[in-house]
PDB file of C-alpha atoms in Angstrom:
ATOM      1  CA  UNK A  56       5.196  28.556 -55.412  1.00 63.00           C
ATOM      2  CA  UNK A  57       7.111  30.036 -52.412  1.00 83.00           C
ATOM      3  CA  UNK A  58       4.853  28.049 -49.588  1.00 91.00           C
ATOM      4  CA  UNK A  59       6.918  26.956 -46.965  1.00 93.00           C
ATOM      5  CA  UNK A  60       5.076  26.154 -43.902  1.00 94.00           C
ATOM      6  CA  UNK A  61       1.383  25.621 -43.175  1.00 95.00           C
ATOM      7  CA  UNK A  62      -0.416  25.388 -39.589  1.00 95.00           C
ATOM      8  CA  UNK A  63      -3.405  23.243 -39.334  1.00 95.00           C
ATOM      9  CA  UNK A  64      -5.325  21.435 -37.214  1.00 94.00           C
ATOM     10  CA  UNK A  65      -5.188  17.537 -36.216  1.00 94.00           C
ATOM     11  CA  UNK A  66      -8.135  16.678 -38.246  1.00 92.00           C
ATOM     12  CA  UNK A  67      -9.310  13.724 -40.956  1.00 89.00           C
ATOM     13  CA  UNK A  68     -10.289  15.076 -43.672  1.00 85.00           C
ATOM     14  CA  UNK A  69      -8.198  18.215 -44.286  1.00 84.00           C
ATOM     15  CA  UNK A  70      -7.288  17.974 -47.836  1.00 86.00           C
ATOM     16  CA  UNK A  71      -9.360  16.185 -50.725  1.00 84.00           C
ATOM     17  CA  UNK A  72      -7.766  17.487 -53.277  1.00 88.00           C
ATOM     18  CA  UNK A  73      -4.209  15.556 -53.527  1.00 89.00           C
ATOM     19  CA  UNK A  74      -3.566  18.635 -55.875  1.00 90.00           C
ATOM     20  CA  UNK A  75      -3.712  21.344 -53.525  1.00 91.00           C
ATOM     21  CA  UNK A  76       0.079  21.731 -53.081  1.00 93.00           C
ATOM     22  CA  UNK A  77       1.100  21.232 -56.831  1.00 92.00           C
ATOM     23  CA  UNK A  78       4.883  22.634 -57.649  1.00 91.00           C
ATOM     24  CA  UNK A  79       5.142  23.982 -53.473  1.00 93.00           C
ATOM     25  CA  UNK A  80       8.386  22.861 -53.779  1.00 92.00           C
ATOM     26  CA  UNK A  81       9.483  24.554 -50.990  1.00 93.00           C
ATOM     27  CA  UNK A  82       6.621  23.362 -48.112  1.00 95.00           C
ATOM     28  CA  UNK A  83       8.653  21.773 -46.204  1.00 94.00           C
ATOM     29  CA  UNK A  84       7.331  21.974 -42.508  1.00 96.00           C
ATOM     30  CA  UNK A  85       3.650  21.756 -40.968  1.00 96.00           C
ATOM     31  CA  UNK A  86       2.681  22.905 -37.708  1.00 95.00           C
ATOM     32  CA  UNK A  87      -0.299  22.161 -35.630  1.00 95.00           C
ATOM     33  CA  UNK A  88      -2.656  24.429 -34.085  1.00 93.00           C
ATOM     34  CA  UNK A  89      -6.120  24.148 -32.197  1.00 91.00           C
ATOM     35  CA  UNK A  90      -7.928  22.555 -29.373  1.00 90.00           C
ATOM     36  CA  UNK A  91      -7.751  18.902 -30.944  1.00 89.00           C
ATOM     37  CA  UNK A  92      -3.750  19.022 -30.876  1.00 92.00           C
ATOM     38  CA  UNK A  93      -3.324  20.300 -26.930  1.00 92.00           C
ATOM     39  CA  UNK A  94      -5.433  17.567 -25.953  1.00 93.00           C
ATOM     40  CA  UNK A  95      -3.306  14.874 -28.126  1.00 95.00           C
ATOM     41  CA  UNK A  96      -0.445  16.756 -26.643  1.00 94.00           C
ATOM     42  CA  UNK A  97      -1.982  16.515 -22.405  1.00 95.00           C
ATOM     43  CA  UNK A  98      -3.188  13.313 -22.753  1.00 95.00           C
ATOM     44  CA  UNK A  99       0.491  11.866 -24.593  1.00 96.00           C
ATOM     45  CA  UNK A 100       1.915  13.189 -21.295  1.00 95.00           C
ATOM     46  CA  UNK A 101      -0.025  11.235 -18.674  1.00 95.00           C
ATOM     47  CA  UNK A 102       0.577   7.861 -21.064  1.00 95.00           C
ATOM     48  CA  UNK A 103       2.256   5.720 -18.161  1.00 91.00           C
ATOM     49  CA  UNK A 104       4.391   3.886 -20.588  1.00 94.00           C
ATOM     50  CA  UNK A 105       7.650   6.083 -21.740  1.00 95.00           C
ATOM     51  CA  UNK A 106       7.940   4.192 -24.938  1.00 96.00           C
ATOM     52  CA  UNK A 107       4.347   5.560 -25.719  1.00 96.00           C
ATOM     53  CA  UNK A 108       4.905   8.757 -25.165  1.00 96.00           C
ATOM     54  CA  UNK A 109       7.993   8.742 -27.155  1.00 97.00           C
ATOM     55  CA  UNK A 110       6.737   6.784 -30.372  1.00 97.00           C
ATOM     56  CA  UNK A 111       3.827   9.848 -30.067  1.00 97.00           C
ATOM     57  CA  UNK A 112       6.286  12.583 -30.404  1.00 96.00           C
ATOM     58  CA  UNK A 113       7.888  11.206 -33.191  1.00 96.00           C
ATOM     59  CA  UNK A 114       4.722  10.253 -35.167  1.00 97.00           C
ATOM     60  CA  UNK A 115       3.836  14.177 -34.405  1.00 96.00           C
ATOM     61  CA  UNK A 116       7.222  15.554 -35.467  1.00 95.00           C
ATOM     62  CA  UNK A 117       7.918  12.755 -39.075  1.00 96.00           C
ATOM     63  CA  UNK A 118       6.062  14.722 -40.983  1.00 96.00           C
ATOM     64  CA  UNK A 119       8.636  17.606 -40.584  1.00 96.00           C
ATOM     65  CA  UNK A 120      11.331  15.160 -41.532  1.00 95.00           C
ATOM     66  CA  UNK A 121      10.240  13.834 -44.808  1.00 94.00           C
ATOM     67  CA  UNK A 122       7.805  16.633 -46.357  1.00 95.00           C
ATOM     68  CA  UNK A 123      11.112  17.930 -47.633  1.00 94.00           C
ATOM     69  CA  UNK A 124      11.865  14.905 -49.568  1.00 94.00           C
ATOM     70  CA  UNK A 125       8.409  14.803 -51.177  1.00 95.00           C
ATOM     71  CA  UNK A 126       7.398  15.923 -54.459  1.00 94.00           C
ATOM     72  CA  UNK A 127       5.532  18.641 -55.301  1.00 92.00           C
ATOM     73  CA  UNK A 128       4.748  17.355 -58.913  1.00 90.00           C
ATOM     74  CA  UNK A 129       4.781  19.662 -61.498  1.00 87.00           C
ATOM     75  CA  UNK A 130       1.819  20.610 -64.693  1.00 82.00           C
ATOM     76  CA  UNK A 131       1.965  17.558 -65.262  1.00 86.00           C
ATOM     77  CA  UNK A 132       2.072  15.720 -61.666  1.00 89.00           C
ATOM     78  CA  UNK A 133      -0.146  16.816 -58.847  1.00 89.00           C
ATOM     79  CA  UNK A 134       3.159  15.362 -56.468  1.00 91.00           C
ATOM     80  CA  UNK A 135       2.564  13.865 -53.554  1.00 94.00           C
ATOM     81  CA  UNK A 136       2.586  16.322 -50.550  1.00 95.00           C
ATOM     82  CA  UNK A 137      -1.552  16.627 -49.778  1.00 94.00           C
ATOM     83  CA  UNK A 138      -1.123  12.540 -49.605  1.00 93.00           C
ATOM     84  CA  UNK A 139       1.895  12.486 -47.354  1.00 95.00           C
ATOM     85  CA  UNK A 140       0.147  15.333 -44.839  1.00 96.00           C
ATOM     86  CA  UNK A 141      -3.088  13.345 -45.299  1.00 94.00           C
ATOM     87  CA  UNK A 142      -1.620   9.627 -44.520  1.00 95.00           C
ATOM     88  CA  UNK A 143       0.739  11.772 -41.554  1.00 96.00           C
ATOM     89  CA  UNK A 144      -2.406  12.759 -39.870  1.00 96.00           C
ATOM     90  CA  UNK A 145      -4.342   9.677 -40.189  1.00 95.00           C
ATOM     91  CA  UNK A 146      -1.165   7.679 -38.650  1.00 96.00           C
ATOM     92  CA  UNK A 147      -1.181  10.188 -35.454  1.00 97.00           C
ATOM     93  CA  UNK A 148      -4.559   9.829 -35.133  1.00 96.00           C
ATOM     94  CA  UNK A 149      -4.681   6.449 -35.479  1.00 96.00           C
ATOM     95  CA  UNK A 150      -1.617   5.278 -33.066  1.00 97.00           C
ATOM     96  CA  UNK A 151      -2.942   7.673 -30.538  1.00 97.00           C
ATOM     97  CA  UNK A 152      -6.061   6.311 -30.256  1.00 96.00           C
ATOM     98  CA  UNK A 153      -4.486   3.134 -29.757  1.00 97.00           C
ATOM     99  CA  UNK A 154      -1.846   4.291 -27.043  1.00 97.00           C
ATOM    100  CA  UNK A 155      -4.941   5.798 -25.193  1.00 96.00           C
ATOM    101  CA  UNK A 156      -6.514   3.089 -25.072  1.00 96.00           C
ATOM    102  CA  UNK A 157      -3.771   0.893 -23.625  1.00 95.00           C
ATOM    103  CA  UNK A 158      -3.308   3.636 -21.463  1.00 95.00           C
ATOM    104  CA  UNK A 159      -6.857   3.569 -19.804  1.00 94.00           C
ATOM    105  CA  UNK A 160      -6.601  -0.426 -19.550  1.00 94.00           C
ATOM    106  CA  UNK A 161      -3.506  -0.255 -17.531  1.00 93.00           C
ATOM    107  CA  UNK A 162      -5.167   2.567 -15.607  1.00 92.00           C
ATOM    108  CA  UNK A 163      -8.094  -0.125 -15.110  1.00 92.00           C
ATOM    109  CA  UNK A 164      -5.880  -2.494 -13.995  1.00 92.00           C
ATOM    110  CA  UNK A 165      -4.008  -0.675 -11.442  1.00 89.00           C
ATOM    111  CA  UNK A 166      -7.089   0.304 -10.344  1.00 89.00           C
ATOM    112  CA  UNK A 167      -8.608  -2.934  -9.681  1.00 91.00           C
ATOM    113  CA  UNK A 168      -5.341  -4.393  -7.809  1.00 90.00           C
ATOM    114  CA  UNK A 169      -5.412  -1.082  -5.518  1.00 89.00           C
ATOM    115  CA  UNK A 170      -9.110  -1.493  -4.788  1.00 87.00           C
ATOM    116  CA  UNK A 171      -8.736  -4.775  -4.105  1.00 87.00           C
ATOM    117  CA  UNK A 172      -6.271  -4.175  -1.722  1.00 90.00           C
ATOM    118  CA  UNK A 173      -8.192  -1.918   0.389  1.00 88.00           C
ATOM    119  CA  UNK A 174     -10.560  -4.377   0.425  1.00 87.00           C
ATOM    120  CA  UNK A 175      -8.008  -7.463   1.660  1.00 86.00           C
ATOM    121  CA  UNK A 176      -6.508  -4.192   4.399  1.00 86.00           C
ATOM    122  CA  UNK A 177      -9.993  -3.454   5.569  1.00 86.00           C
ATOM    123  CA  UNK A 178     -11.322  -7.406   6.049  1.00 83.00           C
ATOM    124  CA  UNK A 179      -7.574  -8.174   7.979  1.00 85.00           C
ATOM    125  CA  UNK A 180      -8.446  -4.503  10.114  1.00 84.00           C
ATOM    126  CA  UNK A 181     -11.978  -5.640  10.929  1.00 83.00           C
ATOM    127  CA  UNK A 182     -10.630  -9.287  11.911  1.00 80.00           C
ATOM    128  CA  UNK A 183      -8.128  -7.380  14.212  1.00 82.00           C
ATOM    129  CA  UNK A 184     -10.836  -5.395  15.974  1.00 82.00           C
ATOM    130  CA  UNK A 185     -12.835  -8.385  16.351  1.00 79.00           C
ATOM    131  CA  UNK A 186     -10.061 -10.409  18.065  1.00 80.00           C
ATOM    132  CA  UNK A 187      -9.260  -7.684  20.309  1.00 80.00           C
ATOM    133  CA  UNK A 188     -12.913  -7.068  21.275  1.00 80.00           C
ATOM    134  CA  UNK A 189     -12.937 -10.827  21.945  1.00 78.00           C
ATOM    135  CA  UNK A 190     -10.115 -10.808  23.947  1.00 77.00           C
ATOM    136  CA  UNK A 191     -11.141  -7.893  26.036  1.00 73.00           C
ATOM    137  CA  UNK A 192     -14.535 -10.063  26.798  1.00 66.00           C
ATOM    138  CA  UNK A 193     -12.273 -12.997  28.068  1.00 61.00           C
ATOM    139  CA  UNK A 194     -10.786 -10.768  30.395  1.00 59.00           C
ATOM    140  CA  UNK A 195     -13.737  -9.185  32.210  1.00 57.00           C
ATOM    141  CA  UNK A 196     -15.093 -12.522  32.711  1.00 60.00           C
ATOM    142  CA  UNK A 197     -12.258 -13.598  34.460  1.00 60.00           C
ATOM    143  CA  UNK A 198     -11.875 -10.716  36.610  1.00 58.00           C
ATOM    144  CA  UNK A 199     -15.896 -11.170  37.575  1.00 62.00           C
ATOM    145  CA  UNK A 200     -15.083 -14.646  38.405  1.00 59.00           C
ATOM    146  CA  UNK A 201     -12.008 -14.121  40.480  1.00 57.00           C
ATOM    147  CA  UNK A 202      -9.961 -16.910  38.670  1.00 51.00           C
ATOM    148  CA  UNK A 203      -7.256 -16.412  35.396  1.00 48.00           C
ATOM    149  CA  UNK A 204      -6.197 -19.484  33.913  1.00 43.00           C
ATOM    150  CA  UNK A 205      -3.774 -20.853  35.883  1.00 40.00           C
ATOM    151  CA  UNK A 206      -3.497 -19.179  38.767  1.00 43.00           C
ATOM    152  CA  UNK A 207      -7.456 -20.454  39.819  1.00 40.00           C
ATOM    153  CA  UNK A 208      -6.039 -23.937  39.780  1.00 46.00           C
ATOM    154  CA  UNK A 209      -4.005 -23.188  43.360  1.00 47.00           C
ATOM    155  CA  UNK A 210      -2.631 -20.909  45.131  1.00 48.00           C
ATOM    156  CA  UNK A 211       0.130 -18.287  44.545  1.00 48.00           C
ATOM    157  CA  UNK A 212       3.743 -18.444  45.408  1.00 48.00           C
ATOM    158  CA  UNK A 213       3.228 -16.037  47.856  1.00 50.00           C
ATOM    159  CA  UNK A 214       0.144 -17.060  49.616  1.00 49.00           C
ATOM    160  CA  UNK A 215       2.340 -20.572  50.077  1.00 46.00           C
ATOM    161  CA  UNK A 216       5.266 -19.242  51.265  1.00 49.00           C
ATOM    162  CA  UNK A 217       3.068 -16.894  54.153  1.00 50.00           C
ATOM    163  CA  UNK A 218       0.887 -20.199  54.863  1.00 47.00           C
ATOM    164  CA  UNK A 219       4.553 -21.966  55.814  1.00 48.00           C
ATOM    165  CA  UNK A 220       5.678 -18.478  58.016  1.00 51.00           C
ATOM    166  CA  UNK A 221       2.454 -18.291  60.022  1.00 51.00           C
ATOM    167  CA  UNK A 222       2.740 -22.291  60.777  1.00 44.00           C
ATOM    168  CA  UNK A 223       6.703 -21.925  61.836  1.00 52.00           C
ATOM    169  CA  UNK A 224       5.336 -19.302  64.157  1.00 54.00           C
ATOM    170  CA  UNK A 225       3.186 -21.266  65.629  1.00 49.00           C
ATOM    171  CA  UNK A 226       5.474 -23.921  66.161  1.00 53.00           C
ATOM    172  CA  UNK A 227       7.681 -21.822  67.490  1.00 55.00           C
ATOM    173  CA  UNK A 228       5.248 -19.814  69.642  1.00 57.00           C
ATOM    174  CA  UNK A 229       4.223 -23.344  71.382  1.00 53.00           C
ATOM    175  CA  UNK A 230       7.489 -24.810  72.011  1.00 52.00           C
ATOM    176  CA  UNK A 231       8.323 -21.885  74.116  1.00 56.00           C
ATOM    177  CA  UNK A 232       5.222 -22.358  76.020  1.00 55.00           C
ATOM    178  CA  UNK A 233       6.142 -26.227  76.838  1.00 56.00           C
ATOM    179  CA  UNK A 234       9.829 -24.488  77.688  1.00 54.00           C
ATOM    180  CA  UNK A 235       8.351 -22.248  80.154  1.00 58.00           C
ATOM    181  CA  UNK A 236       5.724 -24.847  81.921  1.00 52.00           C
ATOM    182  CA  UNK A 237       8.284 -27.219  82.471  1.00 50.00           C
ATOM    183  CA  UNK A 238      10.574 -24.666  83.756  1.00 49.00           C
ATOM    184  CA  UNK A 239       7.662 -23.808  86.402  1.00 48.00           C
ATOM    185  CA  UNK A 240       6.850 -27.108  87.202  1.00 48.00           C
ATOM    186  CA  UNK A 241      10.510 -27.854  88.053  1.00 43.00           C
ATOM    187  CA  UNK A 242      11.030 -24.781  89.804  1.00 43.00           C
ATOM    188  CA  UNK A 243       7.569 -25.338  92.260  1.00 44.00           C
ATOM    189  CA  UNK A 244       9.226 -29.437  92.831  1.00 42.00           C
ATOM    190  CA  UNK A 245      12.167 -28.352  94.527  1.00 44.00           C
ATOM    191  CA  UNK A 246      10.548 -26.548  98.169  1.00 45.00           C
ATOM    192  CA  UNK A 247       8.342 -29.443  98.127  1.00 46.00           C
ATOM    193  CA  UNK A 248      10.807 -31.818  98.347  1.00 45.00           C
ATOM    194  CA  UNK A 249      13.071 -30.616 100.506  1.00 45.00           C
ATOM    195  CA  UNK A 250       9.544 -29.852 102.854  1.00 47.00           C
ATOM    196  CA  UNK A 251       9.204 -33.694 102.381  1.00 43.00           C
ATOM    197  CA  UNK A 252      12.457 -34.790 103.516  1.00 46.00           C
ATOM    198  CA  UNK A 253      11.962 -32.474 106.980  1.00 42.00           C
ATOM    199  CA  UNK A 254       8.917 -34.078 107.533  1.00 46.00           C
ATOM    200  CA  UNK A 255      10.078 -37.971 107.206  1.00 46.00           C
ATOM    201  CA  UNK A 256      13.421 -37.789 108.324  1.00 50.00           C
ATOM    202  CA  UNK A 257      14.862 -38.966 105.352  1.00 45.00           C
ATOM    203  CA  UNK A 258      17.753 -37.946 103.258  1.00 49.00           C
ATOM    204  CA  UNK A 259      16.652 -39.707 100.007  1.00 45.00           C
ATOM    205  CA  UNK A 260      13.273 -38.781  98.355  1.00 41.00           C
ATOM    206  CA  UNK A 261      12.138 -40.605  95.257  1.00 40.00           C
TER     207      UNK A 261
END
């Protein structure tokens, strides 16, 4: 029989009869068509493991590589193609199943480990807010109060250093009042003095 190539869909099921391709001795290639197959085919793409997706391809494509080896039988022999396109499908079928559902455990996983940390980013974000909120509190009772840590304990550099300027001043302001009374005081002794000495007669006062 000159069959050479058959499209089908990726199904269970597809041939009962393990003498439907008696003496085809030249099928030597199956392709696959339908809905079922562009799904195997989407879903083998988003596998996050590249080993996955490559074992996958392979499984799809190995029945192209040794359907031309198989027998086709003969009057006498159904041969063995139905059973190697039957066993081919149930292997694809079978391994992706499996790959998927490694697939959507890893997805779990990663899924868990980012949620929880969102979770650990938003308790360390509220703790920040709450320090900060704290800290502003701290402040605006310490500006009602007039006093911020240490500087309520005495006073300022500053206030010191004017304290010992308005003090020299004052020293200095009364030491040139002494100056200038006992300038006057010597200053009025002299005329009355010499007034003494006219009136006594004598050339010494004491």
């Amino acid at each position: 029989i000159a069959l050479e190539q058959i499209t089908i869909p990726l199904k269970d099921g597809m041939f009962d009869d393990d003498n439907i391709f008696q003496r085809c001795e030249k099928l030597e290639r199956v392709d696959l068509v339908g809905g079922e197959i562009q799904q195997v085919i989407i879903a083998i793409a988003t596998f996050l493991m590249e080993k996955w997706r490559k074992d996958m391809n392979e499984a799809i494509d190995s029945i192209n590589q040794i359907l031309p080896d198989t027998p086709a039988g003969d009057d006498d022999d159904v041969g063995e193609k139905a059973f190697a396109i039957r066993e081919w499908i149930t292997n694809v079928l079978r391994k992706f199943a499996h790959y998927q559902k490694q697939h959507r455990r890893l997805v779990k996983e990663a899924m868990t480990t980012v949620e929880l940390a969102m979770w650990k980013k938003s308790l360390n974000d509220r703790d920040n807010v709450r320090e900060r909120v704290e800290e502003g509190g701290g402040a605006k009772r310490r500006i009602k109060c007039g006093a911020d840590g240490a500087k309520a304990k005495g006073p300022t550099a500053s206030s010191a250093a004017a304290a010992a300027t308005s003090v020299t001043s004052a020293e200095t302001t009364a030491a040139a009042g002494e100056k200038r009374k006992a300038s006057s005081e010597t200053t009025e002794s002299v005329p009355a003095r010499a007034e003494c000495r006219i009136k006594c007669g004598a050339d010494i006062v004491i």
